Coordinates of C-alpha atoms in Angstrom, one line a residue:
X713 CA 57.6 -65.3 3.7
X714 CA 57.0 -69.0 4.0
X715 CA 58.6 -70.5 0.8
X716 CA 56.8 -72.8 -1.5
X717 CA 59.2 -75.7 -1.8
X718 CA 60.5 -76.8 -5.3
X719 CA 58.2 -79.6 -6.6
X720 CA 61.1 -81.9 -7.4
X721 CA 62.4 -81.6 -3.7
X722 CA 59.0 -82.2 -2.4
X723 CA 58.6 -85.4 -4.5
X724 CA 62.1 -86.6 -3.3
X725 CA 61.3 -85.9 0.3
X726 CA 58.0 -87.7 0.1
X727 CA 59.6 -90.9 -1.4
X728 CA 62.3 -90.8 1.2
X729 CA 59.4 -90.8 3.8
X730 CA 57.5 -93.7 2.0
X731 CA 60.6 -95.8 1.7
X732 CA 60.6 -97.3 5.2
X733 CA 56.9 -98.0 5.0
X734 CA 56.6 -100.0 1.7
X735 CA 57.9 -103.2 0.4
X736 CA 59.9 -102.9 -3.0
X737 CA 56.8 -103.6 -5.3
X738 CA 54.6 -101.0 -3.4
X739 CA 57.5 -98.5 -3.3
X740 CA 58.0 -98.9 -7.4
X741 CA 54.3 -98.2 -7.8
X742 CA 54.4 -95.2 -5.5
X743 CA 57.4 -93.9 -7.1
X744 CA 56.0 -94.2 -10.7
X745 CA 52.8 -92.3 -9.5
X746 CA 55.0 -89.5 -7.8
X747 CA 57.1 -89.0 -10.9
X748 CA 54.1 -89.0 -13.2
X749 CA 52.4 -86.3 -10.9
X750 CA 55.8 -84.3 -10.8
X751 CA 56.0 -84.2 -14.7
X752 CA 52.1 -83.8 -15.3
X753 CA 49.3 -82.3 -13.2
X754 CA 51.4 -81.8 -10.2
X755 CA 53.7 -79.3 -12.2
X756 CA 50.7 -77.3 -13.4
X757 CA 49.1 -77.2 -9.9
X758 CA 52.5 -76.2 -8.4
X759 CA 52.8 -73.3 -10.8
X760 CA 49.2 -72.2 -10.1
X761 CA 50.1 -72.2 -6.3
X762 CA 53.3 -70.3 -6.8
X763 CA 51.4 -67.7 -9.0
X764 CA 48.5 -67.4 -6.4
X765 CA 51.3 -67.1 -3.6
X766 CA 53.1 -64.3 -5.4
X767 CA 49.6 -62.4 -5.5
X768 CA 49.0 -62.8 -1.8
X769 CA 52.2 -61.4 -0.2
X770 CA 50.2 -60.5 3.0
X771 CA 49.8 -64.0 4.0
X772 CA 51.4 -67.5 3.4
X773 CA 50.3 -70.3 1.1
X774 CA 49.2 -72.7 3.9
X775 CA 47.0 -70.2 5.7
X776 CA 43.7 -70.8 3.8
X777 CA 44.0 -74.5 3.3
X778 CA 45.0 -75.0 7.1
X779 CA 42.1 -72.9 8.5
X780 CA 39.8 -74.8 6.1
X781 CA 41.2 -78.1 7.2
X782 CA 40.5 -77.2 10.9
X783 CA 37.2 -75.4 10.5
X784 CA 35.7 -78.0 7.8
X785 CA 36.4 -80.9 10.2
X786 CA 33.1 -82.2 11.6
X787 CA 34.6 -84.5 14.5
X788 CA 34.1 -83.0 17.9
X789 CA 36.9 -80.6 18.9
X790 CA 37.5 -82.4 22.2
X791 CA 40.1 -85.3 22.1
X792 CA 40.3 -84.8 18.2
X793 CA 41.8 -81.4 17.9
X794 CA 42.0 -79.6 21.4
X795 CA 45.5 -80.2 23.2
X796 CA 46.3 -79.5 26.8
X797 CA 49.3 -78.2 28.7
X798 CA 49.4 -78.3 32.5
X799 CA 51.2 -75.6 34.7
X800 CA 53.9 -76.6 37.3
X801 CA 52.8 -76.0 40.8
X802 CA 53.5 -72.6 42.2
X803 CA 56.9 -73.0 44.0
X804 CA 55.2 -71.5 47.1
X805 CA 52.9 -74.3 48.4
X806 CA 50.6 -71.8 50.1
X807 CA 49.7 -70.2 46.8
X808 CA 48.4 -73.3 45.3
X809 CA 45.1 -72.7 46.9
X810 CA 42.2 -72.7 44.3
X811 CA 40.9 -69.1 45.0
X812 CA 44.4 -67.6 45.2
X813 CA 45.8 -69.2 42.2
X814 CA 42.7 -68.6 40.0
X815 CA 42.7 -65.0 41.1
X816 CA 46.5 -64.6 40.4
X817 CA 46.4 -66.4 37.1
X818 CA 43.3 -64.3 35.9
X819 CA 45.0 -61.2 36.8
X820 CA 48.3 -62.3 35.0
X821 CA 46.2 -63.3 32.0
X822 CA 44.5 -59.9 31.8
X823 CA 47.9 -58.2 32.2
X824 CA 49.2 -60.2 29.2
X825 CA 46.3 -59.2 27.3
X826 CA 46.5 -55.6 28.0
X827 CA 50.2 -55.6 27.4
X828 CA 49.8 -57.3 24.0
X829 CA 47.0 -55.1 22.9
X830 CA 48.9 -51.9 23.9
X831 CA 51.7 -53.2 21.7
X832 CA 54.3 -53.6 24.5
X833 CA 54.7 -57.3 24.5
X834 CA 58.1 -58.2 23.8
X835 CA 58.5 -59.9 20.2
X836 CA 58.8 -63.6 20.1
X837 CA 62.4 -64.2 18.8
X838 CA 64.2 -67.5 18.3
X839 CA 67.8 -66.9 19.1
X840 CA 70.3 -69.4 17.5
X841 CA 73.2 -67.5 19.1
X842 CA 71.7 -65.9 22.3
X843 CA 75.1 -64.5 23.6
X844 CA 75.0 -62.1 20.6
X845 CA 71.4 -61.5 20.1
X846 CA 69.6 -62.0 23.4
X847 CA 71.2 -59.0 24.9
X848 CA 70.1 -55.3 26.1
X849 CA 72.5 -53.8 23.6
X850 CA 70.9 -55.6 20.5
X851 CA 67.4 -54.8 21.8
X852 CA 68.4 -51.0 22.1
X853 CA 69.9 -51.0 18.6
X854 CA 67.2 -53.0 16.8
X855 CA 64.4 -50.9 18.5
X856 CA 65.8 -47.8 16.4
X857 CA 65.8 -49.6 13.1
X858 CA 62.6 -49.2 10.9
X859 CA 60.5 -52.3 11.1
X860 CA 60.7 -52.9 7.4
X861 CA 64.4 -53.7 7.8
X862 CA 64.8 -54.5 11.5
X863 CA 64.2 -58.4 10.8
X864 CA 67.3 -58.2 8.5
X865 CA 69.4 -56.8 11.2
X866 CA 68.1 -59.7 13.6
X867 CA 69.0 -62.2 10.8
X868 CA 72.6 -60.9 10.7
X869 CA 73.1 -62.0 14.2
X870 CA 71.1 -65.2 14.0
X871 CA 68.1 -63.9 15.7
X872 CA 64.8 -65.0 14.0
X873 CA 61.6 -62.9 14.9
X874 CA 58.5 -65.2 14.9
X875 CA 55.2 -64.7 13.6
X876 CA 52.6 -63.6 16.2
X877 CA 49.6 -63.0 14.1
X878 CA 47.8 -65.6 15.9
X879 CA 47.9 -64.0 19.4
X880 CA 44.9 -61.8 18.9
X881 CA 42.6 -64.9 18.8
X882 CA 43.7 -65.9 22.5
X883 CA 41.2 -63.6 24.0
X884 CA 37.5 -62.8 23.4
X885 CA 37.5 -65.7 20.8
X886 CA 35.4 -68.7 20.2
X887 CA 34.9 -71.1 17.4
X888 CA 31.3 -71.0 16.3
X889 CA 29.8 -74.3 15.1
X890 CA 28.3 -73.8 11.5
X891 CA 27.0 -76.4 9.0
X892 CA 29.9 -77.6 6.8
X893 CA 32.4 -75.1 8.1
X894 CA 32.8 -73.5 11.5
X895 CA 33.7 -69.7 12.0
X896 CA 36.2 -68.1 14.4
X897 CA 34.6 -65.2 16.2
X898 CA 36.3 -62.4 18.2
X899 CA 35.0 -59.5 20.0
X900 CA 37.6 -57.3 21.5
X901 CA 35.2 -54.9 23.1
X902 CA 33.9 -57.4 25.6
X903 CA 35.0 -56.8 29.1
X904 CA 33.9 -59.9 31.1
X905 CA 35.3 -63.4 32.0
X906 CA 33.2 -66.5 31.8
X907 CA 33.5 -68.8 34.8
X908 CA 32.4 -72.4 34.9
X909 CA 31.9 -74.2 38.2
X910 CA 29.6 -77.3 38.8
X911 CA 28.2 -77.0 35.2
X912 CA 27.1 -73.5 35.9
X913 CA 28.0 -70.5 33.8
X914 CA 28.8 -67.2 35.5
X915 CA 30.1 -63.9 34.0
X916 CA 31.5 -60.7 35.6
X917 CA 33.4 -57.7 34.1
X918 CA 37.0 -57.8 34.7
X919 CA 37.7 -54.5 32.7
X920 CA 36.2 -51.4 33.6
X921 CA 34.6 -48.5 31.4
X922 CA 38.1 -46.8 31.0
X923 CA 39.6 -50.1 30.0
X924 CA 41.4 -50.7 33.4
X925 CA 41.6 -54.0 35.1
X926 CA 39.4 -54.4 38.2
X927 CA 41.4 -54.5 41.4
X928 CA 42.7 -58.0 42.1
X929 CA 40.8 -57.9 45.5
X930 CA 37.5 -57.4 43.5
X931 CA 38.2 -60.2 41.2
X932 CA 39.1 -62.5 44.2
X933 CA 35.8 -61.5 45.9
X934 CA 33.8 -62.5 42.8
X935 CA 35.6 -65.7 42.4
X936 CA 35.0 -66.3 46.0
X937 CA 31.4 -65.8 45.6
X938 CA 31.2 -68.3 42.7
X939 CA 33.3 -70.8 44.7
X940 CA 30.8 -70.5 47.6
X941 CA 27.6 -70.6 45.5
X942 CA 25.9 -73.9 46.4
X943 CA 23.5 -73.9 43.4
X944 CA 22.9 -77.3 42.3
X945 CA 24.5 -78.7 39.1
X946 CA 22.0 -78.2 36.1
X947 CA 20.1 -81.2 35.2
X948 CA 21.0 -80.5 31.6
X949 CA 24.5 -79.0 31.4
X950 CA 25.0 -76.8 28.3
X951 CA 28.8 -77.6 28.2
X952 CA 28.2 -81.0 26.6
X953 CA 27.0 -79.5 23.4
X954 CA 30.7 -78.1 22.8
X955 CA 31.7 -81.8 22.7
X956 CA 29.4 -82.7 19.9
X957 CA 30.1 -83.4 16.3
X958 CA 30.1 -80.0 14.6
X959 CA 27.1 -80.3 12.3
X960 CA 24.8 -81.8 15.2
X961 CA 26.0 -78.9 17.4
X962 CA 25.4 -76.2 14.7
X963 CA 21.7 -77.3 14.4
X964 CA 21.4 -77.3 18.2
X965 CA 22.9 -73.9 18.4
X966 CA 20.5 -72.6 16.0
X967 CA 17.7 -74.0 18.3
X968 CA 19.4 -72.4 21.3
X969 CA 19.4 -69.0 19.4
X970 CA 15.8 -69.3 18.3
X971 CA 14.7 -70.3 21.9
X972 CA 15.7 -67.0 23.4
X973 CA 19.2 -67.6 24.4
X974 CA 21.1 -65.1 22.1
X975 CA 22.2 -62.9 24.8
X976 CA 23.6 -65.7 27.1
X977 CA 25.4 -67.2 24.2
X978 CA 26.8 -63.8 23.1
X979 CA 28.2 -63.7 26.7
X980 CA 29.8 -67.1 26.3
X981 CA 31.3 -66.5 22.9
X982 CA 32.6 -63.0 23.5
X983 CA 34.1 -63.6 27.1
X984 CA 37.8 -62.8 27.5
X985 CA 38.4 -66.5 28.2
X986 CA 36.8 -69.5 29.9
X987 CA 38.0 -70.1 33.6
X988 CA 36.9 -73.7 34.7
X989 CA 36.9 -74.3 38.4
X990 CA 36.7 -78.0 39.2
X991 CA 35.5 -79.1 42.7
X992 CA 38.1 -82.0 43.2
X993 CA 41.8 -82.4 43.9
X994 CA 44.4 -84.1 41.7
X995 CA 45.4 -87.6 42.6
X996 CA 48.4 -88.1 40.2
X997 CA 49.8 -87.3 36.7
X998 CA 47.4 -89.6 34.8
X999 CA 44.5 -87.7 36.7
X1000 CA 46.0 -84.2 35.7
X1001 CA 46.0 -85.5 32.1
X1002 CA 42.5 -86.7 32.1
X1003 CA 41.3 -83.6 33.7
X1004 CA 43.1 -81.1 31.3
X1005 CA 42.7 -83.0 28.1
X1006 CA 38.9 -83.5 28.5
X1007 CA 37.6 -83.4 32.2
X1008 CA 33.9 -83.2 32.8
X1009 CA 32.3 -81.6 29.6
X1010 CA 29.6 -80.1 31.8
X1011 CA 32.4 -77.8 33.2
X1012 CA 34.3 -76.8 30.0
X1013 CA 33.4 -74.9 27.0
X1014 CA 35.8 -76.6 24.2
X1015 CA 34.9 -73.9 21.7
X1016 CA 36.7 -71.1 23.6
X1017 CA 40.2 -70.3 22.3
X1018 CA 41.2 -71.6 25.7
X1019 CA 39.9 -72.8 29.0
X1020 CA 42.1 -72.0 32.0
X1021 CA 41.2 -75.0 34.4
X1022 CA 42.1 -74.9 38.2
X1023 CA 41.0 -77.8 40.4
X1024 CA 40.4 -77.7 44.2
X1025 CA 44.1 -78.0 45.1
X1026 CA 45.3 -75.3 42.8
X1027 CA 46.4 -77.7 39.9
X1028 CA 46.3 -75.5 36.7
X1029 CA 46.3 -76.3 33.0
X1030 CA 45.2 -75.0 29.6
X1031 CA 42.9 -76.7 27.2
X1032 CA 43.1 -75.0 23.9
X1033 CA 41.0 -75.1 20.7
X1034 CA 43.4 -75.6 17.7
X1035 CA 41.9 -74.0 14.6
X1036 CA 42.9 -70.4 15.6
X1037 CA 46.6 -71.1 16.5
X1038 CA 49.4 -73.5 17.4
X1039 CA 51.2 -74.6 20.6
X1040 CA 53.8 -71.6 20.3
X1041 CA 51.3 -68.8 21.0
X1042 CA 49.7 -70.7 23.8
X1043 CA 53.1 -71.5 25.3
X1044 CA 54.1 -68.0 25.3
X1045 CA 51.1 -67.0 27.0
X1046 CA 51.4 -69.8 29.5
X1047 CA 55.0 -69.0 30.3
X1048 CA 54.3 -65.3 30.9
X1049 CA 51.2 -66.1 33.1
X1050 CA 53.2 -68.6 35.2
X1051 CA 56.2 -66.1 35.5
X1052 CA 54.0 -63.2 36.5
X1053 CA 51.7 -65.1 38.9
X1054 CA 54.6 -66.7 40.7
X1055 CA 57.1 -63.9 40.8
X1056 CA 54.7 -61.0 41.4
X1057 CA 51.3 -62.4 42.4
X1058 CA 48.4 -60.0 42.8
X1059 CA 47.3 -61.5 45.9
X1060 CA 48.7 -63.6 48.8
X1061 CA 47.2 -65.9 51.3
X1062 CA 46.8 -63.1 53.7
X1063 CA 45.0 -60.9 51.2
X1064 CA 41.2 -60.1 52.0
X1065 CA 38.9 -59.9 49.2
X1066 CA 37.3 -56.6 48.6
X1067 CA 34.1 -55.9 50.3
X1068 CA 31.9 -55.5 47.2
X1069 CA 28.5 -56.7 46.3
X1070 CA 29.4 -59.8 44.2
X1071 CA 25.8 -60.9 44.1
X1072 CA 24.9 -57.9 41.8
X1073 CA 28.4 -57.8 39.9
X1074 CA 28.2 -61.6 39.0
X1075 CA 25.5 -62.9 36.6
X1076 CA 24.7 -66.5 36.5
X1077 CA 23.6 -67.3 32.9
X1078 CA 20.3 -69.0 32.6
X1079 CA 19.6 -71.1 29.4
X1080 CA 16.0 -71.7 28.2
X1081 CA 16.0 -75.4 27.0
X1082 CA 13.1 -77.0 25.0
X1083 CA 12.7 -80.8 24.7
X1084 CA 14.8 -81.0 21.5
X1085 CA 17.7 -79.3 23.4
X1086 CA 17.3 -81.4 26.5
X1087 CA 17.5 -84.5 24.3
X1088 CA 20.3 -83.0 22.4
X1089 CA 22.3 -82.6 25.7
X1090 CA 21.5 -86.0 26.9
X1091 CA 22.7 -87.6 23.8
X1092 CA 25.9 -85.4 23.7
X1093 CA 26.6 -86.7 27.3
X1094 CA 26.1 -90.2 26.3
X1095 CA 28.5 -89.9 23.4
X1096 CA 31.1 -88.0 25.5
X1097 CA 31.0 -90.4 28.4
X1098 CA 31.5 -93.5 26.1
X1099 CA 34.4 -91.9 24.1
X1100 CA 36.2 -90.9 27.4
X1101 CA 35.5 -94.2 28.8
X1102 CA 37.4 -95.9 25.8
X1103 CA 40.5 -93.5 26.2
X1104 CA 43.5 -94.7 28.0
X1105 CA 46.1 -92.1 29.2
X1106 CA 49.6 -93.5 30.4
X1107 CA 52.9 -91.8 31.2
X1108 CA 56.4 -92.7 32.1
X1109 CA 59.5 -90.7 33.4
X1110 CA 62.8 -92.2 32.2
X1111 CA 65.2 -91.2 34.9
X1112 CA 68.5 -92.5 33.7
X1113 CA 69.6 -89.4 31.6
X1114 CA 68.4 -86.7 29.3
X1115 CA 69.5 -83.8 27.2
X1116 CA 72.9 -83.4 29.0
X1117 CA 74.2 -86.8 28.4
X1118 CA 73.0 -86.8 24.9
X1119 CA 74.6 -83.6 23.9
X1120 CA 77.9 -84.7 25.5
X1121 CA 77.7 -87.8 23.1
X1122 CA 77.0 -85.5 20.2
X1123 CA 73.5 -86.8 19.3
X1124 CA 70.3 -85.0 19.0
X1125 CA 67.9 -85.3 22.1
X1126 CA 65.0 -85.1 19.9
X1127 CA 66.2 -87.7 17.6
X1128 CA 66.8 -90.1 20.4
X1129 CA 63.4 -89.8 21.7
X1130 CA 61.9 -90.4 18.3
X1131 CA 64.2 -93.4 17.9
X1132 CA 62.9 -94.9 20.9
X1133 CA 59.3 -94.6 19.8
X1134 CA 60.2 -96.4 16.4
X1135 CA 62.0 -99.0 18.3
X1136 CA 59.2 -99.4 20.7
X1137 CA 56.5 -99.8 18.1
X1138 CA 58.6 -102.3 16.2
X1139 CA 59.1 -104.4 19.5
X1140 CA 55.5 -104.4 20.3
X1141 CA 53.8 -104.7 16.9
X1142 CA 56.7 -105.8 14.5
X1143 CA 56.3 -102.9 12.0
X1144 CA 57.2 -99.5 11.1
X1145 CA 54.2 -97.1 10.5
X1146 CA 53.4 -93.6 9.5
X1147 CA 54.8 -91.2 12.2
X1148 CA 54.1 -87.5 12.6
X1149 CA 56.1 -85.1 14.4
X1150 CA 54.8 -81.3 14.6
X1151 CA 57.4 -78.5 13.8
X1152 CA 56.5 -74.9 14.1
X1153 CA 57.1 -72.7 10.9
X1154 CA 56.5 -69.5 12.8
X1155 CA 59.9 -68.1 11.5
X1156 CA 57.7 -67.1 8.5
X1157 CA 54.8 -64.7 8.2
X1158 CA 51.6 -66.6 8.9
X1159 CA 53.5 -69.8 9.1
X1160 CA 51.7 -72.7 11.1
X1161 CA 53.3 -76.0 11.3
X1162 CA 55.1 -78.5 8.9
X1163 CA 55.6 -82.2 9.6
X1164 CA 58.9 -83.9 10.4
X1165 CA 58.5 -87.6 9.3
X1166 CA 60.6 -89.3 12.1
X1167 CA 60.1 -92.8 10.7
X1168 CA 63.2 -93.3 8.2
X1169 CA 65.4 -95.9 6.6
X1170 CA 67.8 -95.0 9.4
X1171 CA 65.6 -95.4 12.2
X1172 CA 64.1 -98.7 10.7
X1173 CA 67.7 -100.2 10.3
X1174 CA 68.7 -99.0 13.6
X1175 CA 65.5 -100.4 15.4
X1176 CA 65.7 -103.8 13.7
X1177 CA 69.4 -103.9 14.8
X1178 CA 68.3 -103.3 18.3
X1179 CA 65.2 -105.5 18.5
X1180 CA 65.9 -108.3 16.1
X1181 CA 69.6 -108.6 15.5
X1182 CA 71.4 -107.6 18.7
X1183 CA 73.8 -110.3 18.7
X1184 CA 75.0 -109.5 15.2
X1185 CA 76.2 -106.0 16.1
X1186 CA 79.0 -104.6 18.2
X1187 CA 78.4 -101.7 20.5
X1188 CA 80.3 -99.5 18.1
X1189 CA 78.2 -100.6 15.3
X1190 CA 75.1 -99.8 17.2
X1191 CA 76.6 -96.3 18.2
X1192 CA 77.1 -95.6 14.5
X1193 CA 73.6 -96.4 13.7
X1194 CA 72.3 -94.1 16.4
X1195 CA 74.4 -91.2 15.0
X1196 CA 73.3 -91.8 11.5
X1197 CA 69.6 -91.6 12.8
X1198 CA 70.5 -88.3 14.8
X1199 CA 72.1 -86.6 11.7
X1200 CA 69.3 -87.5 9.4
X1201 CA 66.7 -86.4 11.9
X1202 CA 68.6 -83.2 12.4
X1203 CA 68.4 -82.5 8.7
X1204 CA 64.7 -83.2 8.5
X1205 CA 63.9 -81.0 11.5
X1206 CA 66.0 -78.1 9.9
X1207 CA 64.3 -78.5 6.6
X1208 CA 60.6 -78.6 8.3
X1209 CA 61.6 -75.5 10.4
X1210 CA 62.7 -73.6 7.1
X1211 CA 59.4 -74.5 5.5
X1212 CA 61.1 -77.1 3.3
X1213 CA 59.1 -80.3 4.4
X1214 CA 56.6 -82.0 1.8
X1215 CA 53.5 -82.3 3.7
X1216 CA 52.0 -79.0 3.7
X1217 CA 53.2 -78.4 0.0
X1218 CA 51.4 -81.6 -1.1
X1219 CA 48.2 -80.8 1.0
X1220 CA 48.1 -77.3 -0.5
X1221 CA 48.3 -78.9 -4.2
X1222 CA 45.5 -81.2 -3.4
X1223 CA 43.4 -78.5 -1.8
X1224 CA 44.0 -76.5 -5.1
X1225 CA 43.1 -79.2 -7.3
X1226 CA 39.7 -79.7 -5.4
X1227 CA 38.9 -76.0 -5.3
X1228 CA 39.3 -75.8 -9.2
X1229 CA 36.8 -78.8 -9.5
X1230 CA 39.6 -81.0 -11.0
X1231 CA 39.2 -84.8 -10.5
X1232 CA 41.7 -86.0 -7.7
X1233 CA 45.0 -86.8 -9.4
X1234 CA 46.1 -90.6 -9.2
X1235 CA 49.0 -89.6 -7.0
X1236 CA 46.5 -88.8 -4.2
X1237 CA 44.5 -91.9 -4.7
X1238 CA 47.4 -94.1 -4.0
X1239 CA 47.0 -96.3 -0.9
X1240 CA 50.4 -95.5 0.1
X1241 CA 49.6 -91.7 0.2
X1242 CA 46.5 -92.5 2.4
X1243 CA 48.7 -94.7 4.7
X1244 CA 51.3 -92.0 5.1
X1245 CA 48.6 -89.6 6.2
X1246 CA 47.0 -92.2 8.6
X1247 CA 49.5 -91.1 11.5
X1248 CA 49.4 -94.0 13.9
X1249 CA 52.3 -92.4 15.9
X1250 CA 51.6 -88.7 16.3
X1251 CA 54.2 -86.8 18.4
X1252 CA 54.6 -83.3 19.7
X1253 CA 57.2 -81.9 22.1
X1254 CA 57.8 -78.8 24.3
X1255 CA 59.9 -78.0 27.2
X1256 CA 59.3 -75.0 29.4
X1257 CA 59.8 -73.9 33.1
X1258 CA 56.1 -73.3 33.2
X1259 CA 54.8 -76.4 31.9
X1260 CA 54.5 -79.7 33.9
X1261 CA 53.2 -81.9 31.1
X1262 CA 51.3 -81.7 27.9
X1263 CA 49.1 -84.1 25.7
X1264 CA 46.4 -84.7 23.1
X1265 CA 44.2 -87.4 21.9
X1266 CA 45.3 -90.0 19.2
X1267 CA 44.5 -88.6 15.7
X1268 CA 43.4 -92.0 14.5
X1269 CA 41.5 -94.8 16.2
X1270 CA 44.3 -97.3 15.9
X1271 CA 47.0 -94.6 17.0
X1272 CA 49.0 -93.1 19.8
X1273 CA 49.0 -89.5 20.7
X1274 CA 52.5 -89.0 22.2
X1275 CA 53.5 -85.8 24.1
X1276 CA 57.0 -85.7 25.3
X1277 CA 59.7 -83.6 27.0
X1278 CA 63.4 -84.2 27.1
X1279 CA 64.7 -82.5 30.1
X1280 CA 68.3 -82.1 31.2
X1281 CA 68.5 -85.3 33.1
X1282 CA 65.2 -87.2 32.4
X1283 CA 62.7 -87.8 29.7
X1284 CA 58.9 -87.6 30.2
X1285 CA 56.2 -89.2 27.9
X1286 CA 52.7 -89.0 27.9
X1287 CA 50.5 -91.3 25.7
X1288 CA 46.9 -91.5 24.7
X1289 CA 45.2 -94.4 23.0
X1290 CA 41.9 -96.2 22.3
X1291 CA 41.3 -99.9 22.8
X1292 CA 42.8 -100.7 19.4
X1293 CA 46.2 -100.0 20.8
X1294 CA 47.9 -100.7 24.3
X1295 CA 49.5 -97.5 25.5
X1296 CA 50.9 -98.9 28.7
X1297 CA 52.9 -101.5 26.8
X1298 CA 54.0 -99.1 24.2
X1299 CA 55.5 -96.9 27.0
X1300 CA 57.1 -100.1 28.7
X1301 CA 58.8 -100.7 25.2
X1302 CA 59.7 -97.0 24.9
X1303 CA 61.3 -97.3 28.4
X1304 CA 63.3 -100.4 27.4
X1305 CA 64.4 -98.6 24.1
X1306 CA 65.7 -95.5 25.8
X1307 CA 67.5 -97.7 28.3
X1308 CA 69.2 -99.7 25.5
X1309 CA 70.1 -96.5 23.4
X1310 CA 71.5 -94.8 26.5
X1311 CA 73.6 -97.9 27.6
X1312 CA 74.9 -98.3 24.1
X1313 CA 75.9 -94.6 24.0
X1314 CA 77.6 -95.0 27.3
X1315 CA 79.6 -97.9 25.7
X1316 CA 77.9 -100.7 27.7
X1317 CA 77.1 -104.1 26.2
X1318 CA 73.3 -104.7 26.2
X1319 CA 71.4 -108.0 26.4
X1320 CA 68.1 -108.6 24.6

């Protein structure tokens, strides 16, 4: 179970995170408020939280508040919450044809779903010592141990089973807009796929009456039929509605239902998933990012648990709604779909589609729109276009080294990437700001994520040495500073992964106070608390053989959304920003910082 940290530990960690962001006077004030909270109302709330947690052993203390945080948010899900991960191309070039890849990935996705629902999907396990635990003999032994104690057997060899409670929401699921708080809807009985092309909505069954998957050649035939349909794009594309403010969308949805669209919407909401087929090829990585992060809202349904997007040249990616689950569940799905569709593809470039009557099997959904709905779609499109217009995406690939060299030098690759972001921001804006790094707590029952706070007194000191005081430090001193940052970042990462961060704990105490109708404690009204939670640099990382790149929008208007990957011999970084910040310059500064760090670690003297 996810532990509730000790209150005194949380306060200490909170103050450590505040230290690099505040001057001495501000810090003293924040420290006073924190200690008063710890002795007073905070202690009472903490004891209530612990009592509540021990009465709800089936879940975790963060589950309720975290779902509420996502589902009560009224901003559009696109760019604010939905993230994307794009697939690597199929290693066999001729398989990157849009129809072939769409068929193979759809088949692999259905195989994954059927394996999962039948209880045959291999458990997700984090192996700290894979030589001992990631073996056939261990799997055989653990298989015969009753599940109530098998996790303990796994712990003995440093293998940590991860929570998979989110997985069922991958399929047949949608976030429904409701006033004040959205709802998650899942209908596992539905057997059809939703396909969007050119703003038109199509559905066809991919599972038959007996629960078997349609033949791949039939799925291929139906997708070919959709790809060759030359119906014009709708004048009022419904997809734009899912990009709206949630309350606005909730009212428009009510109107849609009252206007005779219940059956069509039911088909959209209950579909296995949404396959979006785009009619253009990809130009470059920035174009991949724009396409997968937002694309054309006419051809997306952002409320579905995920959209599998495939462009004209077979470039594929996933855009996923975030309230139901986190990156780890989507990544497992993506890894399996990539492996299955490339190693054992269901169809080949030589395969012929089945000769079936697709015109009767495929249903094109027709939506009845009144004037209010048409006006709603027009307005949604204007807002969406304006937001996308203001969004910049930039990326770099740092080719001068990666994980291998850093491990050789005994520093943490993740710590170095985070240090480079701190250094870059200091170089560009001359300040240290609230920074967020996401860390999965899936090692615990119903764990979600915890925050690592990468801006520390160590990164601040090190960044200032590199950016402002280079001439004062020898290469050895700079190496020491990097090692200190790495050690401390490693500690923060370990704490977060073990459920010992401070962010979720303080967040839950705040939610508890509000749910009891108590006045908001002074601690939470501190400007420093608000500033720490205004995450100007928001970061997330993943590396996988299936994933080419990933990214998300900035979480605040004056922020950066930083998706990064530290590979064996290079580092990739994908940054989103709005006009208040210059993402291109931030990445140039990040590149310079990485160069400096790597040179210092190699023992080279660097110039300013």
